């Protein structure tokens, strides 16, 4: 996930957002010591980067344990190279050390 340089909270604008109690509780569980508001900011920054084309790779090849061939059903971005993967294009799904499945371009693991 995207991690940006932290801005002091005194320099941030206050925004109110309504969340279901269950969603807020789950975000708190996922955030741990980071805090759920910081997690929400990271998620939003990651989304903005992906949609704006400013995407930065999130993983290194060493973090991929295994990969399987797949076909993209929706537009994806390779987590290693940032390359756009279009619908119906061949791709790989990579299993990370943390157990997540992530999109990979076919050439991203070639050495």
Coordinates of C-alpha atoms in Angstrom, one line a residue:
X1 CA 0.0 0.0 0.0
X2 CA 1.1 3.6 -0.7
X3 CA 2.9 5.2 2.2
X4 CA 3.4 9.0 1.8
X5 CA 5.5 11.4 3.9
X6 CA 3.3 12.2 6.9
X7 CA 1.8 15.7 7.0
X8 CA 1.2 17.0 10.5
X9 CA -2.4 16.6 11.3
X10 CA -2.6 20.3 12.2
X11 CA -1.9 21.1 8.5
X12 CA -4.7 18.8 7.3
X13 CA -8.3 19.8 6.5
X14 CA -11.0 18.2 8.6
X15 CA -13.4 16.1 6.6
X16 CA -16.4 14.3 7.9
X17 CA -17.3 10.9 6.5
X18 CA -20.0 8.5 7.6
X19 CA -19.0 4.9 7.9
X20 CA -20.9 1.8 8.9
X21 CA -19.9 0.8 12.5
X22 CA -18.8 -2.6 11.2
X23 CA -16.6 -1.1 8.6
X24 CA -15.0 1.3 11.1
X25 CA -14.4 -1.6 13.5
X26 CA -12.7 -3.6 10.8
X27 CA -10.6 -0.7 9.7
X28 CA -9.4 -0.3 13.3
X29 CA -8.5 -4.0 13.5
X30 CA -6.6 -3.8 10.2
X31 CA -4.8 -0.6 11.1
X32 CA -3.4 -1.7 14.4
X33 CA -1.0 0.8 15.8
X34 CA -1.2 2.9 12.6
X35 CA -4.7 4.1 13.4
X36 CA -7.7 3.7 11.1
X37 CA -7.7 7.3 9.9
X38 CA -4.1 7.0 8.7
X39 CA -5.1 3.7 7.0
X40 CA -8.0 5.4 5.2
X41 CA -5.6 8.2 4.0
X42 CA -3.2 5.5 2.7
X43 CA -6.0 3.7 0.9
X44 CA -7.3 6.9 -0.7
X45 CA -3.8 8.0 -1.8
X46 CA -3.2 4.6 -3.3
X47 CA -6.5 4.8 -5.2
X48 CA -5.7 8.3 -6.5
X49 CA -2.2 7.2 -7.6
X50 CA -3.6 4.2 -9.5
X51 CA -6.3 6.2 -11.2
X52 CA -4.1 9.3 -12.0
X53 CA -1.3 7.3 -13.6
X54 CA 1.1 8.3 -10.8
X55 CA 1.3 4.8 -9.7
X56 CA 4.5 3.7 -7.9
X57 CA 5.4 0.0 -7.7
X58 CA 4.6 -1.5 -4.3
X59 CA 6.6 -4.7 -4.2
X60 CA 9.9 -6.2 -5.1
X61 CA 10.2 -9.5 -7.0
X62 CA 11.7 -11.1 -3.9
X63 CA 8.3 -10.6 -2.2
X64 CA 6.6 -12.9 -4.7
X65 CA 6.4 -16.6 -3.6
X66 CA 4.7 -18.0 -6.6
X67 CA 2.8 -17.0 -9.7
X68 CA 0.0 -18.5 -11.9
X69 CA -1.1 -17.5 -15.4
X70 CA -4.4 -15.6 -15.6
X71 CA -6.4 -13.4 -17.9
X72 CA -7.3 -9.9 -16.7
X73 CA -11.0 -9.4 -16.4
X74 CA -10.7 -5.7 -15.5
X75 CA -8.0 -3.1 -15.9
X76 CA -5.1 -3.8 -13.5
X77 CA -1.6 -2.5 -12.8
X78 CA 1.4 -4.6 -12.2
X79 CA 2.6 -4.2 -8.6
X80 CA 6.2 -4.6 -9.6
X81 CA 6.5 -2.4 -12.7
X82 CA 3.3 -0.2 -12.6
X83 CA 2.6 -1.4 -16.2
X84 CA -1.1 -1.2 -17.2
X85 CA -2.7 -4.6 -17.8
X86 CA -5.8 -4.3 -20.0
X87 CA -9.0 -6.5 -19.8
X88 CA -8.5 -9.8 -21.6
X89 CA -4.7 -9.5 -21.6
X90 CA -2.5 -12.3 -20.3
X91 CA -1.2 -11.6 -16.9
X92 CA 0.1 -13.4 -13.8
X93 CA -1.3 -13.5 -10.3
X94 CA 1.5 -13.4 -7.8
X95 CA 1.2 -14.9 -4.3
X96 CA 3.1 -12.6 -1.8
X97 CA 4.9 -13.6 1.3
X98 CA 2.0 -12.1 3.3
X99 CA -0.5 -14.3 1.4
X100 CA -2.0 -11.7 -0.9
X101 CA -2.7 -12.3 -4.6
X102 CA -1.5 -9.4 -6.7
X103 CA -1.5 -8.5 -10.4
X104 CA 1.7 -9.0 -12.3
X105 CA 2.5 -8.3 -16.0
X106 CA 3.8 -11.4 -17.8
X107 CA 7.3 -10.0 -18.2
X108 CA 7.6 -8.6 -14.7
X109 CA 9.2 -11.7 -13.2
X110 CA 11.6 -12.3 -16.2
X111 CA 15.2 -12.0 -15.1

